[in-house]
Amino acid sequence: SQKIEQNSEALNIQEGKTATLTCNYTNYSPAYLQWYRQDPGRGPVFLLLIRENEKEKRKERLKVTFDTTLKQSLFHITASQPADSATYLCALEGSYIPTFGRGTSLIVHP
Amino acid sequence: DTAVSQTPKYLVTQMGNDKSIKCEQNLGHDTMYWYKQDSKKFLKIMFSYNNKELIINETVPNRFSPKSPDKAHLNLHINSLELGDSAVYFCASSQSDGLTSTDTQYFGPGTRLTVL
C-alpha cells in the first residue's frame, strides 16, 4: 500500500542553524511533491512544489530536494529563526487523491 | 481578504445530534475538498468536488453528506454524531480539475468539532 513517512519526533535546533526535514514514500510514482507549513490551530499553508524532473527548488531560505530513486524529499530551512517553529507536512499527488504525511514538528530555540 | 473561510470555528455538541459546517472560497477555484485531521494530526481527505460534482468519496460513513450549491461553496452535514467524529475538519480548494492532478491546496482555518 502507498505510504508517506515523516519523522514523528520533533526536531529541535538552535536559531541560525539549518533545519533538515525528511519525507520518504513507498509505492508512489508522484509527478510532484509539495511541502506545507501548519501552525497550531490553523490550516496548512503551501510552501513549495517540486516536480519529478526537478532535483532541487529554492525559495528564500527554503530548499527542497526530490530524489525519485531514493523515494525521498528533503526540506531545508537555512538560518532558522524561532518564527520557523511549526509542523511541516509533505504531500504527494497520487491517483488524484492528495495524500499528506503526518508532519514533523520543528522547534527553533533562540 | 479571506481566501477560504469556514464556519463555525468551534463546534461542541452531544452524541446523536446533526450539525453542519460551511465553507466558502473566493479564489475562483473549481475544486473543493473536505479533510479530517484527527488527534494524531493525520490529515486525511474525505471528499472532493469539482464544479459542484462529487469526485472523491474516501470511504466516509454515509452520515457525512457534502453539499455544493455552487463551485464557491462546499458544506458538510453530519448526521447522528458519534464520539469518534471529534476532530478538526478542514476545507480546501485548488485550481486542479480534481481528477488528473492535485494542485496546490488552499486550506481554511479549520473547524474543531467536539462530540460529548
PDB file of C-alpha atoms in Angstrom:
ATOM      1  CA  SER A   1       0.000   0.000   0.000  1.00  0.00           C
ATOM      2  CA  GLN A   2       1.042   3.595  -0.516  1.00  0.00           C
ATOM      3  CA  LYS A   3       2.792   5.155   2.432  1.00  0.00           C
ATOM      4  CA  ILE A   4       4.322   8.522   3.324  1.00  0.00           C
ATOM      5  CA  GLU A   5       6.688   8.736   6.273  1.00  0.00           C
ATOM      6  CA  GLN A   6       7.889  11.786   8.110  1.00  0.00           C
ATOM      7  CA  ASN A   7       9.795  11.785  11.394  1.00  0.00           C
ATOM      8  CA  SER A   8       7.223  11.715  14.134  1.00  0.00           C
ATOM      9  CA  GLU A   9       9.660  13.060  16.699  1.00  0.00           C
ATOM     10  CA  ALA A  10      10.058  16.804  16.977  1.00  0.00           C
ATOM     11  CA  LEU A  11      13.219  18.339  15.570  1.00  0.00           C
ATOM     12  CA  ASN A  12      14.851  20.752  17.996  1.00  0.00           C
ATOM     13  CA  ILE A  13      17.541  23.079  16.676  1.00  0.00           C
ATOM     14  CA  GLN A  14      19.292  26.277  17.664  1.00  0.00           C
ATOM     15  CA  GLU A  15      18.487  29.555  15.968  1.00  0.00           C
ATOM     16  CA  GLY A  16      20.747  30.205  12.979  1.00  0.00           C
ATOM     17  CA  LYS A  17      21.302  26.532  12.173  1.00  0.00           C
ATOM     18  CA  THR A  18      19.909  24.697   9.151  1.00  0.00           C
ATOM     19  CA  ALA A  19      16.874  22.504   9.777  1.00  0.00           C
ATOM     20  CA  THR A  20      16.501  19.427   7.575  1.00  0.00           C
ATOM     21  CA  LEU A  21      13.244  17.510   7.449  1.00  0.00           C
ATOM     22  CA  THR A  22      12.714  14.218   5.640  1.00  0.00           C
ATOM     23  CA  CYS A  23       9.806  12.799   3.687  1.00  0.00           C
ATOM     24  CA  ASN A  24      10.025   9.187   2.484  1.00  0.00           C
ATOM     25  CA  TYR A  25       7.414   7.432   0.432  1.00  0.00           C
ATOM     26  CA  THR A  26       6.707   3.951  -0.887  1.00  0.00           C
ATOM     27  CA  ASN A  27       4.540   2.625  -3.702  1.00  0.00           C
ATOM     28  CA  TYR A  28       4.071   6.036  -5.278  1.00  0.00           C
ATOM     29  CA  SER A  29       5.237   7.466  -8.549  1.00  0.00           C
ATOM     30  CA  PRO A  30       4.273  11.067  -7.908  1.00  0.00           C
ATOM     31  CA  ALA A  31       4.500  13.679 -10.615  1.00  0.00           C
ATOM     32  CA  TYR A  32       5.291  16.179  -7.895  1.00  0.00           C
ATOM     33  CA  LEU A  33       5.631  16.643  -4.192  1.00  0.00           C
ATOM     34  CA  GLN A  34       4.593  19.591  -2.040  1.00  0.00           C
ATOM     35  CA  TRP A  35       5.596  20.945   1.352  1.00  0.00           C
ATOM     36  CA  TYR A  36       3.208  22.768   3.664  1.00  0.00           C
ATOM     37  CA  ARG A  37       3.565  24.537   6.986  1.00  0.00           C
ATOM     38  CA  GLN A  38       0.947  24.179   9.715  1.00  0.00           C
ATOM     39  CA  ASP A  39       0.811  26.348  12.818  1.00  0.00           C
ATOM     40  CA  PRO A  40      -1.244  25.290  15.885  1.00  0.00           C
ATOM     41  CA  GLY A  41      -4.941  25.978  15.389  1.00  0.00           C
ATOM     42  CA  ARG A  42      -4.543  26.844  11.703  1.00  0.00           C
ATOM     43  CA  GLY A  43      -4.828  25.167   8.337  1.00  0.00           C
ATOM     44  CA  PRO A  44      -1.755  24.077   6.367  1.00  0.00           C
ATOM     45  CA  VAL A  45      -0.158  26.716   4.170  1.00  0.00           C
ATOM     46  CA  PHE A  46       1.589  25.834   0.903  1.00  0.00           C
ATOM     47  CA  LEU A  47       5.333  26.487   0.776  1.00  0.00           C
ATOM     48  CA  LEU A  48       6.936  24.765  -2.202  1.00  0.00           C
ATOM     49  CA  LEU A  49       6.192  22.327  -5.006  1.00  0.00           C
ATOM     50  CA  ILE A  50       8.864  20.257  -6.743  1.00  0.00           C
ATOM     51  CA  ARG A  51       8.254  18.185  -9.861  1.00  0.00           C
ATOM     52  CA  GLU A  52       9.665  14.732 -10.561  1.00  0.00           C
ATOM     53  CA  ASN A  53      12.076  16.068 -13.155  1.00  0.00           C
ATOM     54  CA  GLU A  54      13.464  18.706 -10.774  1.00  0.00           C
ATOM     55  CA  LYS A  55      16.254  17.855  -8.371  1.00  0.00           C
ATOM     56  CA  GLU A  56      16.078  20.988  -6.280  1.00  0.00           C
ATOM     57  CA  LYS A  57      13.871  24.022  -5.705  1.00  0.00           C
ATOM     58  CA  ARG A  58      14.591  27.143  -3.656  1.00  0.00           C
ATOM     59  CA  LYS A  59      12.537  29.953  -2.213  1.00  0.00           C
ATOM     60  CA  GLU A  60      14.289  32.461   0.021  1.00  0.00           C
ATOM     61  CA  ARG A  61      15.650  30.436   2.994  1.00  0.00           C
ATOM     62  CA  LEU A  62      13.825  27.264   1.929  1.00  0.00           C
ATOM     63  CA  LYS A  63      15.235  24.486  -0.230  1.00  0.00           C
ATOM     64  CA  VAL A  64      13.588  21.251  -1.286  1.00  0.00           C
ATOM     65  CA  THR A  65      15.220  18.279  -2.978  1.00  0.00           C
ATOM     66  CA  PHE A  66      13.447  15.375  -4.627  1.00  0.00           C
ATOM     67  CA  ASP A  67      15.134  12.036  -5.283  1.00  0.00           C
ATOM     68  CA  THR A  68      12.746   9.723  -7.131  1.00  0.00           C
ATOM     69  CA  THR A  69      15.260   6.875  -6.982  1.00  0.00           C
ATOM     70  CA  LEU A  70      15.521   7.028  -3.200  1.00  0.00           C
ATOM     71  CA  LYS A  71      11.826   7.995  -2.998  1.00  0.00           C
ATOM     72  CA  GLN A  72      12.734  10.811  -0.690  1.00  0.00           C
ATOM     73  CA  SER A  73      12.389  14.561  -0.368  1.00  0.00           C
ATOM     74  CA  LEU A  74      14.449  16.732   1.942  1.00  0.00           C
ATOM     75  CA  PHE A  75      13.224  20.109   3.145  1.00  0.00           C
ATOM     76  CA  HIS A  76      15.837  22.572   4.399  1.00  0.00           C
ATOM     77  CA  ILE A  77      15.417  25.849   6.237  1.00  0.00           C
ATOM     78  CA  THR A  78      18.668  27.784   6.407  1.00  0.00           C
ATOM     79  CA  ALA A  79      19.444  30.405   9.079  1.00  0.00           C
ATOM     80  CA  SER A  80      16.445  29.154  11.043  1.00  0.00           C
ATOM     81  CA  GLN A  81      14.513  31.502  13.305  1.00  0.00           C
ATOM     82  CA  PRO A  82      12.140  30.863  16.231  1.00  0.00           C
ATOM     83  CA  ALA A  83       9.327  32.034  13.912  1.00  0.00           C
ATOM     84  CA  ASP A  84      10.028  28.963  11.755  1.00  0.00           C
ATOM     85  CA  SER A  85       8.750  26.743  14.579  1.00  0.00           C
ATOM     86  CA  ALA A  86       5.743  24.850  13.197  1.00  0.00           C
ATOM     87  CA  THR A  87       4.750  21.460  11.811  1.00  0.00           C
ATOM     88  CA  TYR A  88       5.858  20.782   8.248  1.00  0.00           C
ATOM     89  CA  LEU A  89       3.844  18.403   6.086  1.00  0.00           C
ATOM     90  CA  CYS A  90       4.811  16.811   2.810  1.00  0.00           C
ATOM     91  CA  ALA A  91       2.095  15.898   0.350  1.00  0.00           C
ATOM     92  CA  LEU A  92       2.135  13.638  -2.665  1.00  0.00           C
ATOM     93  CA  GLU A  93      -0.041  13.624  -5.720  1.00  0.00           C
ATOM     94  CA  GLY A  94      -1.126  10.066  -6.261  1.00  0.00           C
ATOM     95  CA  SER A  95      -4.158   8.819  -8.222  1.00  0.00           C
ATOM     96  CA  TYR A  96      -5.716  12.309  -7.977  1.00  0.00           C
ATOM     97  CA  ILE A  97      -6.081  11.916  -4.232  1.00  0.00           C
ATOM     98  CA  PRO A  98      -3.931  14.388  -2.339  1.00  0.00           C
ATOM     99  CA  THR A  99      -2.155  12.464   0.399  1.00  0.00           C
ATOM    100  CA  PHE A 100      -0.383  14.110   3.291  1.00  0.00           C
ATOM    101  CA  GLY A 101       2.280  12.834   5.618  1.00  0.00           C
ATOM    102  CA  ARG A 102       1.733  13.189   9.334  1.00  0.00           C
ATOM    103  CA  GLY A 103       4.171  16.057   9.547  1.00  0.00           C
ATOM    104  CA  THR A 104       7.283  16.793  11.561  1.00  0.00           C
ATOM    105  CA  SER A 105       7.282  19.386  14.300  1.00  0.00           C
ATOM    106  CA  LEU A 106      10.206  21.820  14.144  1.00  0.00           C
ATOM    107  CA  ILE A 107      11.180  23.816  17.227  1.00  0.00           C
ATOM    108  CA  VAL A 108      13.800  26.509  16.812  1.00  0.00           C
ATOM    109  CA  HIS A 109      15.311  27.654  20.097  1.00  0.00           C
ATOM    110  CA  PRO A 110      16.561  31.254  20.484  1.00  0.00           C
TER     111      PRO A 110
ATOM    112  CA  ASP B   1      -9.443  39.121   2.108  1.00  0.00           C
ATOM    113  CA  THR B   2     -10.030  35.605   3.390  1.00  0.00           C
ATOM    114  CA  ALA B   3      -9.382  33.079   0.619  1.00  0.00           C
ATOM    115  CA  VAL B   4     -11.030  30.010   2.172  1.00  0.00           C
ATOM    116  CA  SER B   5     -13.350  30.554   5.117  1.00  0.00           C
ATOM    117  CA  GLN B   6     -15.183  28.085   7.350  1.00  0.00           C
ATOM    118  CA  THR B   7     -17.889  28.477   9.946  1.00  0.00           C
ATOM    119  CA  PRO B   8     -18.079  27.789  12.765  1.00  0.00           C
ATOM    120  CA  LYS B   9     -14.522  27.675  14.109  1.00  0.00           C
ATOM    121  CA  TYR B  10     -15.582  25.633  17.133  1.00  0.00           C
ATOM    122  CA  LEU B  11     -18.492  23.242  17.431  1.00  0.00           C
ATOM    123  CA  VAL B  12     -19.367  21.412  20.643  1.00  0.00           C
ATOM    124  CA  THR B  13     -22.349  19.090  20.553  1.00  0.00           C
ATOM    125  CA  GLN B  14     -23.881  15.977  22.023  1.00  0.00           C
ATOM    126  CA  MET B  15     -23.772  12.495  20.550  1.00  0.00           C
ATOM    127  CA  GLY B  16     -26.640  11.805  18.192  1.00  0.00           C
ATOM    128  CA  ASN B  17     -27.083  15.414  17.073  1.00  0.00           C
ATOM    129  CA  ASP B  18     -26.908  16.621  13.472  1.00  0.00           C
ATOM    130  CA  LYS B  19     -24.602  19.523  12.590  1.00  0.00           C
ATOM    131  CA  SER B  20     -23.298  21.389   9.555  1.00  0.00           C
ATOM    132  CA  ILE B  21     -20.041  23.120   8.710  1.00  0.00           C
ATOM    133  CA  LYS B  22     -19.948  25.721   5.951  1.00  0.00           C
ATOM    134  CA  CYS B  23     -17.088  26.529   3.612  1.00  0.00           C
ATOM    135  CA  GLU B  24     -16.632  29.266   1.054  1.00  0.00           C
ATOM    136  CA  GLN B  25     -13.720  30.152  -1.226  1.00  0.00           C
ATOM    137  CA  ASN B  26     -13.238  33.375  -3.164  1.00  0.00           C
ATOM    138  CA  LEU B  27     -10.268  32.187  -5.233  1.00  0.00           C
ATOM    139  CA  GLY B  28     -12.303  31.181  -8.259  1.00  0.00           C
ATOM    140  CA  HIS B  29     -11.117  27.572  -7.921  1.00  0.00           C
ATOM    141  CA  ASP B  30     -13.073  24.727  -9.463  1.00  0.00           C
ATOM    142  CA  THR B  31     -12.237  22.044  -6.908  1.00  0.00           C
ATOM    143  CA  MET B  32     -13.007  21.967  -3.196  1.00  0.00           C
ATOM    144  CA  TYR B  33     -12.171  19.392  -0.537  1.00  0.00           C
ATOM    145  CA  TRP B  34     -13.001  18.310   2.970  1.00  0.00           C
ATOM    146  CA  TYR B  35     -10.254  16.856   5.157  1.00  0.00           C
ATOM    147  CA  LYS B  36     -10.350  15.409   8.654  1.00  0.00           C
ATOM    148  CA  GLN B  37      -7.383  15.862  10.995  1.00  0.00           C
ATOM    149  CA  ASP B  38      -7.516  13.564  13.996  1.00  0.00           C
ATOM    150  CA  SER B  39      -5.816  13.856  17.378  1.00  0.00           C
ATOM    151  CA  LYS B  40      -2.635  12.343  15.927  1.00  0.00           C
ATOM    152  CA  LYS B  41      -2.530  15.203  13.409  1.00  0.00           C
ATOM    153  CA  PHE B  42      -3.057  12.864  10.473  1.00  0.00           C
ATOM    154  CA  LEU B  43      -4.732  14.859   7.677  1.00  0.00           C
ATOM    155  CA  LYS B  44      -6.991  12.626   5.618  1.00  0.00           C
ATOM    156  CA  ILE B  45      -9.120  13.542   2.635  1.00  0.00           C
ATOM    157  CA  MET B  46     -12.838  12.856   2.897  1.00  0.00           C
ATOM    158  CA  PHE B  47     -14.430  14.359  -0.207  1.00  0.00           C
ATOM    159  CA  SER B  48     -13.658  16.478  -3.206  1.00  0.00           C
ATOM    160  CA  TYR B  49     -15.992  18.312  -5.562  1.00  0.00           C
ATOM    161  CA  ASN B  50     -15.207  19.724  -8.958  1.00  0.00           C
ATOM    162  CA  ASN B  51     -17.663  22.301 -10.240  1.00  0.00           C
ATOM    163  CA  LYS B  52     -20.389  21.069  -7.893  1.00  0.00           C
ATOM    164  CA  GLU B  53     -19.852  17.408  -8.809  1.00  0.00           C
ATOM    165  CA  LEU B  54     -18.576  14.777  -6.371  1.00  0.00           C
ATOM    166  CA  ILE B  55     -15.169  13.458  -7.482  1.00  0.00           C
ATOM    167  CA  ILE B  56     -13.701  11.746  -4.429  1.00  0.00           C
ATOM    168  CA  ASN B  57     -15.536   9.981  -1.631  1.00  0.00           C
ATOM    169  CA  GLU B  58     -12.976   8.258   0.532  1.00  0.00           C
ATOM    170  CA  THR B  59     -14.942   5.542   2.333  1.00  0.00           C
ATOM    171  CA  VAL B  60     -16.546   8.026   4.650  1.00  0.00           C
ATOM    172  CA  PRO B  61     -19.654   6.861   6.580  1.00  0.00           C
ATOM    173  CA  ASN B  62     -22.834   7.958   4.891  1.00  0.00           C
ATOM    174  CA  ARG B  63     -23.662  10.001   7.991  1.00  0.00           C
ATOM    175  CA  PHE B  64     -21.413  12.578   6.321  1.00  0.00           C
ATOM    176  CA  SER B  65     -23.036  14.321   3.392  1.00  0.00           C
ATOM    177  CA  PRO B  66     -21.294  17.095   1.472  1.00  0.00           C
ATOM    178  CA  LYS B  67     -23.332  19.602  -0.490  1.00  0.00           C
ATOM    179  CA  SER B  68     -22.068  22.044  -3.082  1.00  0.00           C
ATOM    180  CA  PRO B  69     -24.687  24.642  -4.033  1.00  0.00           C
ATOM    181  CA  ASP B  70     -22.172  26.338  -6.342  1.00  0.00           C
ATOM    182  CA  LYS B  71     -18.479  25.984  -7.047  1.00  0.00           C
ATOM    183  CA  ALA B  72     -17.539  28.545  -4.391  1.00  0.00           C
ATOM    184  CA  HIS B  73     -19.264  26.665  -1.567  1.00  0.00           C
ATOM    185  CA  LEU B  74     -18.891  23.185  -0.118  1.00  0.00           C
ATOM    186  CA  ASN B  75     -20.789  22.434   3.053  1.00  0.00           C
ATOM    187  CA  LEU B  76     -20.518  19.348   5.230  1.00  0.00           C
ATOM    188  CA  HIS B  77     -23.522  17.943   7.048  1.00  0.00           C
ATOM    189  CA  ILE B  78     -23.039  15.259   9.681  1.00  0.00           C
ATOM    190  CA  ASN B  79     -25.942  13.176  10.999  1.00  0.00           C
ATOM    191  CA  SER B  80     -26.089  11.240  14.251  1.00  0.00           C
ATOM    192  CA  LEU B  81     -22.761  12.471  15.545  1.00  0.00           C
ATOM    193  CA  GLU B  82     -20.511   9.951  17.291  1.00  0.00           C
ATOM    194  CA  LEU B  83     -17.633  10.393  19.733  1.00  0.00           C
ATOM    195  CA  GLY B  84     -15.168   9.311  17.038  1.00  0.00           C
ATOM    196  CA  ASP B  85     -16.215  12.222  14.855  1.00  0.00           C
ATOM    197  CA  SER B  86     -14.361  14.593  17.184  1.00  0.00           C
ATOM    198  CA  ALA B  87     -11.560  16.105  15.109  1.00  0.00           C
ATOM    199  CA  VAL B  88     -10.604  19.228  13.212  1.00  0.00           C
ATOM    200  CA  TYR B  89     -12.249  19.474   9.809  1.00  0.00           C
ATOM    201  CA  PHE B  90     -10.526  21.483   7.096  1.00  0.00           C
ATOM    202  CA  CYS B  91     -11.982  22.749   3.882  1.00  0.00           C
ATOM    203  CA  ALA B  92      -9.596  23.389   0.990  1.00  0.00           C
ATOM    204  CA  SER B  93      -9.701  24.419  -2.631  1.00  0.00           C
ATOM    205  CA  SER B  94      -7.411  24.065  -5.613  1.00  0.00           C
ATOM    206  CA  GLN B  95      -7.195  25.074  -9.240  1.00  0.00           C
ATOM    207  CA  SER B  96      -6.979  21.485 -10.484  1.00  0.00           C
ATOM    208  CA  ASP B  97      -9.808  19.557 -12.077  1.00  0.00           C
ATOM    209  CA  GLY B  98      -9.608  17.130  -9.152  1.00  0.00           C
ATOM    210  CA  LEU B  99      -9.163  14.189 -11.477  1.00  0.00           C
ATOM    211  CA  THR B 100      -5.846  14.428 -13.232  1.00  0.00           C
ATOM    212  CA  SER B 101      -3.788  16.379 -10.754  1.00  0.00           C
ATOM    213  CA  THR B 102      -3.927  17.919  -7.342  1.00  0.00           C
ATOM    214  CA  ASP B 103      -2.547  21.393  -7.486  1.00  0.00           C
ATOM    215  CA  THR B 104      -1.663  23.487  -4.513  1.00  0.00           C
ATOM    216  CA  GLN B 105      -4.263  23.201  -1.794  1.00  0.00           C
ATOM    217  CA  TYR B 106      -5.523  26.358  -0.082  1.00  0.00           C
ATOM    218  CA  PHE B 107      -6.873  25.497   3.330  1.00  0.00           C
ATOM    219  CA  GLY B 108      -9.443  27.135   5.535  1.00  0.00           C
ATOM    220  CA  PRO B 109      -8.768  27.794   9.230  1.00  0.00           C
ATOM    221  CA  GLY B 110     -10.450  24.567  10.339  1.00  0.00           C
ATOM    222  CA  THR B 111     -13.482  23.697  12.459  1.00  0.00           C
ATOM    223  CA  ARG B 112     -12.777  21.944  15.740  1.00  0.00           C
ATOM    224  CA  LEU B 113     -15.663  19.563  16.363  1.00  0.00           C
ATOM    225  CA  THR B 114     -16.066  18.089  19.839  1.00  0.00           C
ATOM    226  CA  VAL B 115     -18.717  15.444  20.384  1.00  0.00           C
ATOM    227  CA  LEU B 116     -19.625  14.840  24.028  1.00  0.00           C
TER     228      LEU B 116
END
